[in-house]
Amino acid sequence: DVKVTQSSRYLVKRTGEKVFLECVQDMDHENMFWYRQDPGLGLRLIYFSYDVKMKEKGDIPEGYSVSREKKERFSLILESASTNQTSMYLCASSFPRGWSEQYFGPGTRLTVT
Amino acid sequence: KNQVEQSPQSLIILEGKNCTLQCNYTVSPFSNLRWYKQDTGRGPVSLTIMTFSENTKSNGRYTATLDADTKQSSLHITASQLSDSASYICVVSSDSNYQLIWGAGTKLIIKP
Protein backbone atom coordinates (compact mmCIF):
# COMPACT_ATOMS: atom_id res chain seq x y z
CA ASP A 1 0.00 0.00 0.00
CA VAL A 2 1.15 3.48 -0.82
CA LYS A 3 1.79 5.53 2.24
CA VAL A 4 2.08 9.29 2.35
CA THR A 5 2.63 10.71 5.80
CA GLN A 6 2.58 14.29 7.00
CA SER A 7 4.44 15.46 10.05
CA SER A 8 1.47 16.94 11.92
CA ARG A 9 -2.30 16.54 11.79
CA TYR A 10 -2.96 19.82 13.61
CA LEU A 11 -0.72 22.84 14.03
CA VAL A 12 -1.28 26.23 15.65
CA LYS A 13 1.22 29.00 14.93
CA ARG A 14 1.44 32.71 15.53
CA THR A 15 1.56 35.38 12.84
CA GLY A 16 5.11 35.92 11.63
CA GLU A 17 6.41 32.50 12.67
CA LYS A 18 8.30 30.29 10.22
CA VAL A 19 6.39 27.07 9.66
CA PHE A 20 7.65 23.76 8.28
CA LEU A 21 5.30 21.10 6.98
CA GLU A 22 6.93 17.79 6.12
CA CYS A 23 5.71 15.07 3.80
CA VAL A 24 7.21 11.62 3.28
CA GLN A 25 6.17 8.95 0.74
CA ASP A 26 7.33 5.35 0.61
CA MET A 27 6.49 4.40 -2.99
CA ASP A 28 9.53 5.82 -4.76
CA HIS A 29 7.29 8.31 -6.61
CA GLU A 30 9.02 10.93 -8.69
CA ASN A 31 6.26 13.52 -8.39
CA MET A 32 5.25 15.25 -5.18
CA PHE A 33 2.73 18.02 -4.62
CA TRP A 34 1.55 20.47 -1.99
CA TYR A 35 -2.06 21.69 -2.05
CA ARG A 36 -4.20 23.78 0.21
CA GLN A 37 -7.88 23.08 0.65
CA ASP A 38 -10.37 25.70 1.81
CA PRO A 39 -14.15 25.33 2.25
CA GLY A 40 -16.09 25.83 -0.97
CA LEU A 41 -12.95 25.82 -3.12
CA GLY A 42 -11.26 23.06 -5.04
CA LEU A 43 -7.77 21.95 -4.11
CA ARG A 44 -5.29 24.61 -5.11
CA LEU A 45 -1.76 23.66 -6.08
CA ILE A 46 0.96 25.53 -4.23
CA TYR A 47 4.14 23.84 -5.52
CA PHE A 48 5.12 20.56 -7.11
CA SER A 49 8.31 18.68 -7.76
CA TYR A 50 9.28 16.24 -10.51
CA ASP A 51 12.62 15.23 -9.06
CA VAL A 52 15.06 15.79 -6.25
CA LYS A 53 16.02 19.45 -5.92
CA MET A 54 13.54 20.32 -8.64
CA LYS A 55 10.48 22.48 -7.94
CA GLU A 56 7.82 24.24 -9.93
CA LYS A 57 5.34 26.90 -8.86
CA GLY A 58 1.70 25.98 -8.85
CA ASP A 59 -1.28 28.30 -8.89
CA ILE A 60 -0.75 30.01 -5.51
CA PRO A 61 2.96 29.97 -4.57
CA GLU A 62 3.06 33.40 -2.94
CA GLY A 63 4.11 33.25 0.69
CA TYR A 64 5.37 29.66 0.39
CA SER A 65 8.59 27.88 -0.52
CA VAL A 66 9.49 24.20 -0.80
CA SER A 67 12.45 21.92 -0.44
CA ARG A 68 13.12 18.49 -1.88
CA GLU A 69 16.54 17.24 -0.82
CA LYS A 70 15.59 13.55 -0.95
CA LYS A 71 13.23 11.74 -3.29
CA GLU A 72 10.90 10.60 -0.56
CA ARG A 73 10.61 13.92 1.28
CA PHE A 74 8.96 17.19 0.23
CA SER A 75 8.75 20.09 2.65
CA LEU A 76 6.51 23.14 2.53
CA ILE A 77 7.78 26.27 4.25
CA LEU A 78 5.79 29.31 5.28
CA GLU A 79 8.49 31.94 5.72
CA SER A 80 6.33 34.28 7.78
CA ALA A 81 2.92 32.82 8.57
CA SER A 82 -0.12 35.02 8.13
CA THR A 83 -3.74 34.50 9.18
CA ASN A 84 -4.82 34.04 5.55
CA GLN A 85 -2.65 30.93 5.44
CA THR A 86 -4.94 29.20 7.91
CA SER A 87 -6.04 26.17 5.90
CA MET A 88 -5.85 22.42 5.38
CA TYR A 89 -2.59 21.45 3.66
CA LEU A 90 -2.46 18.25 1.67
CA CYS A 91 0.61 16.53 0.32
CA ALA A 92 0.42 14.04 -2.56
CA SER A 93 2.75 11.90 -4.63
CA SER A 94 2.48 10.08 -7.95
CA PHE A 95 4.41 8.36 -10.72
CA PRO A 96 5.41 10.61 -13.63
CA ARG A 97 3.50 8.71 -16.36
CA GLY A 98 1.07 11.27 -17.70
CA TRP A 99 -0.99 12.45 -14.77
CA SER A 100 -1.08 9.24 -12.75
CA GLU A 101 -3.27 8.85 -9.70
CA GLN A 102 -2.14 11.06 -6.88
CA TYR A 103 -1.88 9.49 -3.44
CA PHE A 104 -2.61 11.87 -0.61
CA GLY A 105 -1.47 12.19 2.96
CA PRO A 106 -4.00 12.77 5.77
CA GLY A 107 -3.53 16.52 5.72
CA THR A 108 -2.31 19.12 8.20
CA ARG A 109 -4.82 21.59 9.55
CA LEU A 110 -2.85 24.76 10.17
CA THR A 111 -4.26 27.62 12.21
CA VAL A 112 -2.38 30.92 12.27
CA THR A 113 -3.44 33.27 15.06
CA LYS B 1 -11.03 29.56 -18.56
CA ASN B 2 -10.66 25.94 -17.46
CA GLN B 3 -13.24 25.17 -14.79
CA VAL B 4 -14.87 22.23 -13.06
CA GLU B 5 -18.24 22.74 -11.41
CA GLN B 6 -19.94 20.19 -9.21
CA SER B 7 -23.51 19.94 -8.08
CA PRO B 8 -25.12 19.78 -5.68
CA GLN B 9 -22.83 21.37 -3.09
CA SER B 10 -24.25 19.05 -0.47
CA LEU B 11 -26.70 16.20 -0.37
CA ILE B 12 -28.41 14.27 2.41
CA ILE B 13 -30.01 10.90 1.68
CA LEU B 14 -31.24 7.94 3.67
CA GLU B 15 -29.16 4.81 3.95
CA GLY B 16 -29.99 2.34 1.20
CA LYS B 17 -31.08 4.98 -1.30
CA ASN B 18 -29.31 5.77 -4.58
CA CYS B 19 -27.91 9.15 -5.56
CA THR B 20 -26.18 10.86 -8.46
CA LEU B 21 -23.55 13.58 -8.26
CA GLN B 22 -22.82 15.85 -11.21
CA CYS B 23 -19.64 17.32 -12.66
CA ASN B 24 -19.53 19.80 -15.55
CA TYR B 25 -16.24 20.94 -16.99
CA THR B 26 -14.95 23.43 -19.52
CA VAL B 27 -11.42 22.03 -19.73
CA SER B 28 -9.87 21.87 -23.16
CA PRO B 29 -8.08 19.91 -24.44
CA PHE B 30 -9.36 17.08 -22.29
CA SER B 31 -7.16 14.20 -21.13
CA ASN B 32 -9.00 12.35 -18.37
CA LEU B 33 -11.43 12.76 -15.51
CA ARG B 34 -11.13 11.29 -12.04
CA TRP B 35 -13.52 11.01 -9.14
CA TYR B 36 -11.99 11.10 -5.67
CA LYS B 37 -13.62 10.31 -2.34
CA GLN B 38 -12.48 12.32 0.68
CA ASP B 39 -13.49 11.17 4.13
CA THR B 40 -13.58 13.83 6.83
CA GLY B 41 -10.09 14.51 8.13
CA ARG B 42 -8.39 12.47 5.43
CA GLY B 43 -6.81 13.03 2.04
CA PRO B 44 -8.73 12.21 -1.18
CA VAL B 45 -8.63 8.66 -2.54
CA SER B 46 -9.19 7.88 -6.22
CA LEU B 47 -12.41 6.01 -7.08
CA THR B 48 -12.22 5.91 -10.83
CA ILE B 49 -10.56 7.45 -13.88
CA MET B 50 -12.14 7.94 -17.30
CA THR B 51 -10.52 8.83 -20.59
CA PHE B 52 -12.11 10.45 -23.63
CA SER B 53 -13.25 7.17 -25.16
CA GLU B 54 -14.89 5.74 -22.04
CA ASN B 55 -18.59 6.26 -21.31
CA THR B 56 -19.04 4.24 -18.12
CA LYS B 57 -16.81 2.77 -15.47
CA SER B 58 -17.81 0.98 -12.29
CA ASN B 59 -16.07 0.44 -8.99
CA GLY B 60 -18.32 -1.64 -6.76
CA ARG B 61 -21.40 0.41 -5.94
CA TYR B 62 -19.92 3.47 -7.66
CA THR B 63 -20.58 4.02 -11.36
CA ALA B 64 -19.11 6.98 -13.21
CA THR B 65 -20.31 8.15 -16.59
CA LEU B 66 -18.71 10.55 -19.03
CA ASP B 67 -20.24 12.46 -21.93
CA ALA B 68 -17.31 14.11 -23.69
CA ASP B 69 -19.61 15.92 -26.11
CA THR B 70 -21.53 17.79 -23.43
CA LYS B 71 -18.52 17.81 -21.07
CA GLN B 72 -20.46 16.25 -18.24
CA SER B 73 -19.73 13.43 -15.84
CA SER B 74 -21.81 11.86 -13.12
CA LEU B 75 -21.08 9.58 -10.20
CA HIS B 76 -23.92 7.25 -9.25
CA ILE B 77 -23.91 5.54 -5.87
CA THR B 78 -26.15 2.53 -5.49
CA ALA B 79 -27.63 1.29 -2.21
CA SER B 80 -25.82 3.90 -0.14
CA GLN B 81 -24.12 2.97 3.12
CA LEU B 82 -23.18 5.09 6.10
CA SER B 83 -19.53 4.78 5.05
CA ASP B 84 -20.35 6.62 1.82
CA SER B 85 -20.64 9.84 3.83
CA ALA B 86 -17.78 11.92 2.43
CA SER B 87 -16.92 14.63 -0.05
CA TYR B 88 -16.71 13.54 -3.67
CA ILE B 89 -14.38 15.52 -5.86
CA CYS B 90 -14.22 15.62 -9.65
CA VAL B 91 -10.82 16.37 -11.20
CA VAL B 92 -10.14 16.98 -14.87
CA SER B 93 -6.72 16.71 -16.48
CA SER B 94 -5.80 18.81 -19.48
CA ASP B 95 -3.51 17.48 -22.18
CA SER B 96 -2.05 20.88 -22.92
CA ASN B 97 0.07 21.38 -19.85
CA TYR B 98 -0.74 18.42 -17.60
CA GLN B 99 -2.68 20.76 -15.36
CA LEU B 100 -5.23 19.30 -12.96
CA ILE B 101 -8.43 21.28 -12.45
CA TRP B 102 -10.22 20.38 -9.23
CA GLY B 103 -13.90 20.79 -8.50
CA ALA B 104 -15.01 22.09 -5.09
CA GLY B 105 -16.65 18.76 -4.29
CA THR B 106 -20.08 17.52 -3.22
CA LYS B 107 -20.54 16.78 0.47
CA LEU B 108 -22.68 13.67 0.81
CA ILE B 109 -24.30 12.72 4.11
CA ILE B 110 -25.96 9.35 4.54
CA LYS B 111 -28.51 9.21 7.35
CA PRO B 112 -29.53 5.94 9.00
PDB file of C-alpha atoms in Angstrom:
ATOM      1  CA  ASP A   1       0.000   0.000   0.000  1.00  0.00           C
ATOM      2  CA  VAL A   2       1.151   3.483  -0.824  1.00  0.00           C
ATOM      3  CA  LYS A   3       1.789   5.531   2.238  1.00  0.00           C
ATOM      4  CA  VAL A   4       2.082   9.289   2.348  1.00  0.00           C
ATOM      5  CA  THR A   5       2.633  10.709   5.800  1.00  0.00           C
ATOM      6  CA  GLN A   6       2.579  14.288   6.996  1.00  0.00           C
ATOM      7  CA  SER A   7       4.440  15.462  10.052  1.00  0.00           C
ATOM      8  CA  SER A   8       1.468  16.937  11.920  1.00  0.00           C
ATOM      9  CA  ARG A   9      -2.302  16.543  11.791  1.00  0.00           C
ATOM     10  CA  TYR A  10      -2.962  19.815  13.608  1.00  0.00           C
ATOM     11  CA  LEU A  11      -0.721  22.843  14.026  1.00  0.00           C
ATOM     12  CA  VAL A  12      -1.276  26.226  15.650  1.00  0.00           C
ATOM     13  CA  LYS A  13       1.218  29.001  14.932  1.00  0.00           C
ATOM     14  CA  ARG A  14       1.437  32.712  15.530  1.00  0.00           C
ATOM     15  CA  THR A  15       1.555  35.382  12.838  1.00  0.00           C
ATOM     16  CA  GLY A  16       5.115  35.924  11.630  1.00  0.00           C
ATOM     17  CA  GLU A  17       6.413  32.503  12.668  1.00  0.00           C
ATOM     18  CA  LYS A  18       8.297  30.290  10.220  1.00  0.00           C
ATOM     19  CA  VAL A  19       6.386  27.067   9.663  1.00  0.00           C
ATOM     20  CA  PHE A  20       7.647  23.759   8.279  1.00  0.00           C
ATOM     21  CA  LEU A  21       5.297  21.102   6.978  1.00  0.00           C
ATOM     22  CA  GLU A  22       6.929  17.794   6.118  1.00  0.00           C
ATOM     23  CA  CYS A  23       5.706  15.067   3.799  1.00  0.00           C
ATOM     24  CA  VAL A  24       7.208  11.617   3.275  1.00  0.00           C
ATOM     25  CA  GLN A  25       6.170   8.947   0.744  1.00  0.00           C
ATOM     26  CA  ASP A  26       7.334   5.352   0.612  1.00  0.00           C
ATOM     27  CA  MET A  27       6.489   4.403  -2.994  1.00  0.00           C
ATOM     28  CA  ASP A  28       9.535   5.818  -4.765  1.00  0.00           C
ATOM     29  CA  HIS A  29       7.287   8.310  -6.605  1.00  0.00           C
ATOM     30  CA  GLU A  30       9.024  10.931  -8.691  1.00  0.00           C
ATOM     31  CA  ASN A  31       6.259  13.520  -8.395  1.00  0.00           C
ATOM     32  CA  MET A  32       5.251  15.250  -5.181  1.00  0.00           C
ATOM     33  CA  PHE A  33       2.727  18.024  -4.624  1.00  0.00           C
ATOM     34  CA  TRP A  34       1.546  20.474  -1.993  1.00  0.00           C
ATOM     35  CA  TYR A  35      -2.059  21.688  -2.046  1.00  0.00           C
ATOM     36  CA  ARG A  36      -4.202  23.785   0.207  1.00  0.00           C
ATOM     37  CA  GLN A  37      -7.880  23.079   0.647  1.00  0.00           C
ATOM     38  CA  ASP A  38     -10.372  25.699   1.809  1.00  0.00           C
ATOM     39  CA  PRO A  39     -14.151  25.328   2.250  1.00  0.00           C
ATOM     40  CA  GLY A  40     -16.090  25.834  -0.974  1.00  0.00           C
ATOM     41  CA  LEU A  41     -12.949  25.822  -3.119  1.00  0.00           C
ATOM     42  CA  GLY A  42     -11.265  23.059  -5.037  1.00  0.00           C
ATOM     43  CA  LEU A  43      -7.775  21.953  -4.107  1.00  0.00           C
ATOM     44  CA  ARG A  44      -5.285  24.608  -5.112  1.00  0.00           C
ATOM     45  CA  LEU A  45      -1.760  23.660  -6.082  1.00  0.00           C
ATOM     46  CA  ILE A  46       0.964  25.533  -4.234  1.00  0.00           C
ATOM     47  CA  TYR A  47       4.138  23.842  -5.524  1.00  0.00           C
ATOM     48  CA  PHE A  48       5.117  20.563  -7.108  1.00  0.00           C
ATOM     49  CA  SER A  49       8.313  18.680  -7.760  1.00  0.00           C
ATOM     50  CA  TYR A  50       9.284  16.237 -10.511  1.00  0.00           C
ATOM     51  CA  ASP A  51      12.617  15.227  -9.060  1.00  0.00           C
ATOM     52  CA  VAL A  52      15.059  15.794  -6.248  1.00  0.00           C
ATOM     53  CA  LYS A  53      16.023  19.448  -5.921  1.00  0.00           C
ATOM     54  CA  MET A  54      13.540  20.325  -8.643  1.00  0.00           C
ATOM     55  CA  LYS A  55      10.477  22.479  -7.944  1.00  0.00           C
ATOM     56  CA  GLU A  56       7.819  24.244  -9.932  1.00  0.00           C
ATOM     57  CA  LYS A  57       5.338  26.899  -8.857  1.00  0.00           C
ATOM     58  CA  GLY A  58       1.697  25.975  -8.846  1.00  0.00           C
ATOM     59  CA  ASP A  59      -1.282  28.305  -8.888  1.00  0.00           C
ATOM     60  CA  ILE A  60      -0.754  30.006  -5.511  1.00  0.00           C
ATOM     61  CA  PRO A  61       2.960  29.973  -4.573  1.00  0.00           C
ATOM     62  CA  GLU A  62       3.058  33.403  -2.939  1.00  0.00           C
ATOM     63  CA  GLY A  63       4.113  33.251   0.690  1.00  0.00           C
ATOM     64  CA  TYR A  64       5.372  29.659   0.387  1.00  0.00           C
ATOM     65  CA  SER A  65       8.585  27.883  -0.523  1.00  0.00           C
ATOM     66  CA  VAL A  66       9.491  24.201  -0.799  1.00  0.00           C
ATOM     67  CA  SER A  67      12.453  21.921  -0.441  1.00  0.00           C
ATOM     68  CA  ARG A  68      13.119  18.486  -1.879  1.00  0.00           C
ATOM     69  CA  GLU A  69      16.535  17.239  -0.823  1.00  0.00           C
ATOM     70  CA  LYS A  70      15.588  13.551  -0.954  1.00  0.00           C
ATOM     71  CA  LYS A  71      13.234  11.738  -3.292  1.00  0.00           C
ATOM     72  CA  GLU A  72      10.897  10.604  -0.559  1.00  0.00           C
ATOM     73  CA  ARG A  73      10.610  13.917   1.281  1.00  0.00           C
ATOM     74  CA  PHE A  74       8.956  17.188   0.231  1.00  0.00           C
ATOM     75  CA  SER A  75       8.753  20.091   2.650  1.00  0.00           C
ATOM     76  CA  LEU A  76       6.511  23.139   2.531  1.00  0.00           C
ATOM     77  CA  ILE A  77       7.777  26.274   4.249  1.00  0.00           C
ATOM     78  CA  LEU A  78       5.787  29.307   5.283  1.00  0.00           C
ATOM     79  CA  GLU A  79       8.491  31.937   5.715  1.00  0.00           C
ATOM     80  CA  SER A  80       6.328  34.284   7.776  1.00  0.00           C
ATOM     81  CA  ALA A  81       2.922  32.825   8.567  1.00  0.00           C
ATOM     82  CA  SER A  82      -0.119  35.019   8.133  1.00  0.00           C
ATOM     83  CA  THR A  83      -3.739  34.503   9.178  1.00  0.00           C
ATOM     84  CA  ASN A  84      -4.822  34.042   5.548  1.00  0.00           C
ATOM     85  CA  GLN A  85      -2.647  30.927   5.436  1.00  0.00           C
ATOM     86  CA  THR A  86      -4.938  29.195   7.906  1.00  0.00           C
ATOM     87  CA  SER A  87      -6.039  26.168   5.905  1.00  0.00           C
ATOM     88  CA  MET A  88      -5.846  22.419   5.376  1.00  0.00           C
ATOM     89  CA  TYR A  89      -2.591  21.453   3.661  1.00  0.00           C
ATOM     90  CA  LEU A  90      -2.465  18.251   1.670  1.00  0.00           C
ATOM     91  CA  CYS A  91       0.611  16.530   0.322  1.00  0.00           C
ATOM     92  CA  ALA A  92       0.418  14.041  -2.563  1.00  0.00           C
ATOM     93  CA  SER A  93       2.749  11.898  -4.634  1.00  0.00           C
ATOM     94  CA  SER A  94       2.480  10.076  -7.947  1.00  0.00           C
ATOM     95  CA  PHE A  95       4.408   8.358 -10.723  1.00  0.00           C
ATOM     96  CA  PRO A  96       5.408  10.610 -13.625  1.00  0.00           C
ATOM     97  CA  ARG A  97       3.500   8.706 -16.365  1.00  0.00           C
ATOM     98  CA  GLY A  98       1.068  11.267 -17.699  1.00  0.00           C
ATOM     99  CA  TRP A  99      -0.991  12.455 -14.773  1.00  0.00           C
ATOM    100  CA  SER A 100      -1.085   9.239 -12.754  1.00  0.00           C
ATOM    101  CA  GLU A 101      -3.275   8.852  -9.704  1.00  0.00           C
ATOM    102  CA  GLN A 102      -2.139  11.063  -6.875  1.00  0.00           C
ATOM    103  CA  TYR A 103      -1.876   9.490  -3.436  1.00  0.00           C
ATOM    104  CA  PHE A 104      -2.609  11.866  -0.607  1.00  0.00           C
ATOM    105  CA  GLY A 105      -1.467  12.194   2.959  1.00  0.00           C
ATOM    106  CA  PRO A 106      -3.997  12.770   5.767  1.00  0.00           C
ATOM    107  CA  GLY A 107      -3.530  16.522   5.718  1.00  0.00           C
ATOM    108  CA  THR A 108      -2.312  19.117   8.199  1.00  0.00           C
ATOM    109  CA  ARG A 109      -4.821  21.587   9.550  1.00  0.00           C
ATOM    110  CA  LEU A 110      -2.847  24.758  10.174  1.00  0.00           C
ATOM    111  CA  THR A 111      -4.259  27.620  12.209  1.00  0.00           C
ATOM    112  CA  VAL A 112      -2.378  30.925  12.268  1.00  0.00           C
ATOM    113  CA  THR A 113      -3.440  33.269  15.060  1.00  0.00           C
TER     114      THR A 113
ATOM    115  CA  LYS B   1     -11.030  29.560 -18.564  1.00  0.00           C
ATOM    116  CA  ASN B   2     -10.657  25.938 -17.463  1.00  0.00           C
ATOM    117  CA  GLN B   3     -13.238  25.174 -14.789  1.00  0.00           C
ATOM    118  CA  VAL B   4     -14.868  22.227 -13.058  1.00  0.00           C
ATOM    119  CA  GLU B   5     -18.240  22.736 -11.415  1.00  0.00           C
ATOM    120  CA  GLN B   6     -19.943  20.187  -9.211  1.00  0.00           C
ATOM    121  CA  SER B   7     -23.515  19.937  -8.077  1.00  0.00           C
ATOM    122  CA  PRO B   8     -25.122  19.782  -5.682  1.00  0.00           C
ATOM    123  CA  GLN B   9     -22.826  21.371  -3.091  1.00  0.00           C
ATOM    124  CA  SER B  10     -24.249  19.053  -0.471  1.00  0.00           C
ATOM    125  CA  LEU B  11     -26.704  16.202  -0.373  1.00  0.00           C
ATOM    126  CA  ILE B  12     -28.415  14.266   2.408  1.00  0.00           C
ATOM    127  CA  ILE B  13     -30.012  10.899   1.675  1.00  0.00           C
ATOM    128  CA  LEU B  14     -31.240   7.943   3.670  1.00  0.00           C
ATOM    129  CA  GLU B  15     -29.159   4.812   3.954  1.00  0.00           C
ATOM    130  CA  GLY B  16     -29.987   2.341   1.197  1.00  0.00           C
ATOM    131  CA  LYS B  17     -31.083   4.981  -1.304  1.00  0.00           C
ATOM    132  CA  ASN B  18     -29.308   5.771  -4.583  1.00  0.00           C
ATOM    133  CA  CYS B  19     -27.906   9.149  -5.561  1.00  0.00           C
ATOM    134  CA  THR B  20     -26.185  10.861  -8.461  1.00  0.00           C
ATOM    135  CA  LEU B  21     -23.552  13.580  -8.265  1.00  0.00           C
ATOM    136  CA  GLN B  22     -22.821  15.847 -11.214  1.00  0.00           C
ATOM    137  CA  CYS B  23     -19.643  17.320 -12.658  1.00  0.00           C
ATOM    138  CA  ASN B  24     -19.531  19.805 -15.551  1.00  0.00           C
ATOM    139  CA  TYR B  25     -16.239  20.943 -16.991  1.00  0.00           C
ATOM    140  CA  THR B  26     -14.950  23.433 -19.518  1.00  0.00           C
ATOM    141  CA  VAL B  27     -11.416  22.035 -19.734  1.00  0.00           C
ATOM    142  CA  SER B  28      -9.865  21.867 -23.156  1.00  0.00           C
ATOM    143  CA  PRO B  29      -8.076  19.908 -24.438  1.00  0.00           C
ATOM    144  CA  PHE B  30      -9.356  17.076 -22.294  1.00  0.00           C
ATOM    145  CA  SER B  31      -7.158  14.197 -21.130  1.00  0.00           C
ATOM    146  CA  ASN B  32      -8.999  12.347 -18.370  1.00  0.00           C
ATOM    147  CA  LEU B  33     -11.430  12.759 -15.514  1.00  0.00           C
ATOM    148  CA  ARG B  34     -11.129  11.287 -12.039  1.00  0.00           C
ATOM    149  CA  TRP B  35     -13.518  11.008  -9.139  1.00  0.00           C
ATOM    150  CA  TYR B  36     -11.994  11.101  -5.674  1.00  0.00           C
ATOM    151  CA  LYS B  37     -13.619  10.314  -2.340  1.00  0.00           C
ATOM    152  CA  GLN B  38     -12.480  12.322   0.677  1.00  0.00           C
ATOM    153  CA  ASP B  39     -13.492  11.169   4.128  1.00  0.00           C
ATOM    154  CA  THR B  40     -13.582  13.831   6.834  1.00  0.00           C
ATOM    155  CA  GLY B  41     -10.087  14.514   8.127  1.00  0.00           C
ATOM    156  CA  ARG B  42      -8.386  12.471   5.429  1.00  0.00           C
ATOM    157  CA  GLY B  43      -6.805  13.030   2.042  1.00  0.00           C
ATOM    158  CA  PRO B  44      -8.726  12.214  -1.175  1.00  0.00           C
ATOM    159  CA  VAL B  45      -8.634   8.658  -2.540  1.00  0.00           C
ATOM    160  CA  SER B  46      -9.187   7.881  -6.221  1.00  0.00           C
ATOM    161  CA  LEU B  47     -12.410   6.008  -7.076  1.00  0.00           C
ATOM    162  CA  THR B  48     -12.215   5.906 -10.832  1.00  0.00           C
ATOM    163  CA  ILE B  49     -10.556   7.447 -13.882  1.00  0.00           C
ATOM    164  CA  MET B  50     -12.139   7.936 -17.296  1.00  0.00           C
ATOM    165  CA  THR B  51     -10.517   8.831 -20.585  1.00  0.00           C
ATOM    166  CA  PHE B  52     -12.109  10.452 -23.631  1.00  0.00           C
ATOM    167  CA  SER B  53     -13.245   7.169 -25.155  1.00  0.00           C
ATOM    168  CA  GLU B  54     -14.891   5.738 -22.042  1.00  0.00           C
ATOM    169  CA  ASN B  55     -18.595   6.257 -21.307  1.00  0.00           C
ATOM    170  CA  THR B  56     -19.037   4.239 -18.124  1.00  0.00           C
ATOM    171  CA  LYS B  57     -16.813   2.773 -15.466  1.00  0.00           C
ATOM    172  CA  SER B  58     -17.812   0.983 -12.294  1.00  0.00           C
ATOM    173  CA  ASN B  59     -16.072   0.436  -8.987  1.00  0.00           C
ATOM    174  CA  GLY B  60     -18.321  -1.639  -6.761  1.00  0.00           C
ATOM    175  CA  ARG B  61     -21.403   0.414  -5.939  1.00  0.00           C
ATOM    176  CA  TYR B  62     -19.922   3.472  -7.661  1.00  0.00           C
ATOM    177  CA  THR B  63     -20.579   4.023 -11.364  1.00  0.00           C
ATOM    178  CA  ALA B  64     -19.106   6.981 -13.211  1.00  0.00           C
ATOM    179  CA  THR B  65     -20.314   8.149 -16.594  1.00  0.00           C
ATOM    180  CA  LEU B  66     -18.712  10.552 -19.030  1.00  0.00           C
ATOM    181  CA  ASP B  67     -20.239  12.457 -21.934  1.00  0.00           C
ATOM    182  CA  ALA B  68     -17.311  14.108 -23.688  1.00  0.00           C
ATOM    183  CA  ASP B  69     -19.611  15.918 -26.108  1.00  0.00           C
ATOM    184  CA  THR B  70     -21.529  17.791 -23.430  1.00  0.00           C
ATOM    185  CA  LYS B  71     -18.522  17.810 -21.070  1.00  0.00           C
ATOM    186  CA  GLN B  72     -20.456  16.247 -18.242  1.00  0.00           C
ATOM    187  CA  SER B  73     -19.731  13.428 -15.838  1.00  0.00           C
ATOM    188  CA  SER B  74     -21.814  11.857 -13.123  1.00  0.00           C
ATOM    189  CA  LEU B  75     -21.085   9.576 -10.198  1.00  0.00           C
ATOM    190  CA  HIS B  76     -23.923   7.253  -9.251  1.00  0.00           C
ATOM    191  CA  ILE B  77     -23.915   5.540  -5.872  1.00  0.00           C
ATOM    192  CA  THR B  78     -26.151   2.531  -5.492  1.00  0.00           C
ATOM    193  CA  ALA B  79     -27.628   1.286  -2.214  1.00  0.00           C
ATOM    194  CA  SER B  80     -25.823   3.898  -0.142  1.00  0.00           C
ATOM    195  CA  GLN B  81     -24.122   2.966   3.120  1.00  0.00           C
ATOM    196  CA  LEU B  82     -23.178   5.089   6.105  1.00  0.00           C
ATOM    197  CA  SER B  83     -19.527   4.783   5.054  1.00  0.00           C
ATOM    198  CA  ASP B  84     -20.346   6.617   1.822  1.00  0.00           C
ATOM    199  CA  SER B  85     -20.643   9.841   3.832  1.00  0.00           C
ATOM    200  CA  ALA B  86     -17.785  11.917   2.435  1.00  0.00           C
ATOM    201  CA  SER B  87     -16.923  14.627  -0.049  1.00  0.00           C
ATOM    202  CA  TYR B  88     -16.715  13.537  -3.671  1.00  0.00           C
ATOM    203  CA  ILE B  89     -14.380  15.522  -5.862  1.00  0.00           C
ATOM    204  CA  CYS B  90     -14.225  15.619  -9.652  1.00  0.00           C
ATOM    205  CA  VAL B  91     -10.824  16.371 -11.199  1.00  0.00           C
ATOM    206  CA  VAL B  92     -10.136  16.977 -14.871  1.00  0.00           C
ATOM    207  CA  SER B  93      -6.723  16.713 -16.475  1.00  0.00           C
ATOM    208  CA  SER B  94      -5.796  18.809 -19.479  1.00  0.00           C
ATOM    209  CA  ASP B  95      -3.514  17.476 -22.184  1.00  0.00           C
ATOM    210  CA  SER B  96      -2.052  20.875 -22.922  1.00  0.00           C
ATOM    211  CA  ASN B  97       0.071  21.385 -19.849  1.00  0.00           C
ATOM    212  CA  TYR B  98      -0.744  18.422 -17.599  1.00  0.00           C
ATOM    213  CA  GLN B  99      -2.683  20.762 -15.361  1.00  0.00           C
ATOM    214  CA  LEU B 100      -5.231  19.300 -12.956  1.00  0.00           C
ATOM    215  CA  ILE B 101      -8.434  21.284 -12.449  1.00  0.00           C
ATOM    216  CA  TRP B 102     -10.216  20.376  -9.228  1.00  0.00           C
ATOM    217  CA  GLY B 103     -13.903  20.795  -8.498  1.00  0.00           C
ATOM    218  CA  ALA B 104     -15.005  22.086  -5.094  1.00  0.00           C
ATOM    219  CA  GLY B 105     -16.650  18.759  -4.288  1.00  0.00           C
ATOM    220  CA  THR B 106     -20.083  17.522  -3.219  1.00  0.00           C
ATOM    221  CA  LYS B 107     -20.541  16.780   0.467  1.00  0.00           C
ATOM    222  CA  LEU B 108     -22.683  13.665   0.813  1.00  0.00           C
ATOM    223  CA  ILE B 109     -24.302  12.725   4.112  1.00  0.00           C
ATOM    224  CA  ILE B 110     -25.959   9.351   4.537  1.00  0.00           C
ATOM    225  CA  LYS B 111     -28.510   9.208   7.349  1.00  0.00           C
ATOM    226  CA  PRO B 112     -29.533   5.941   9.003  1.00  0.00           C
TER     227      PRO B 112
END
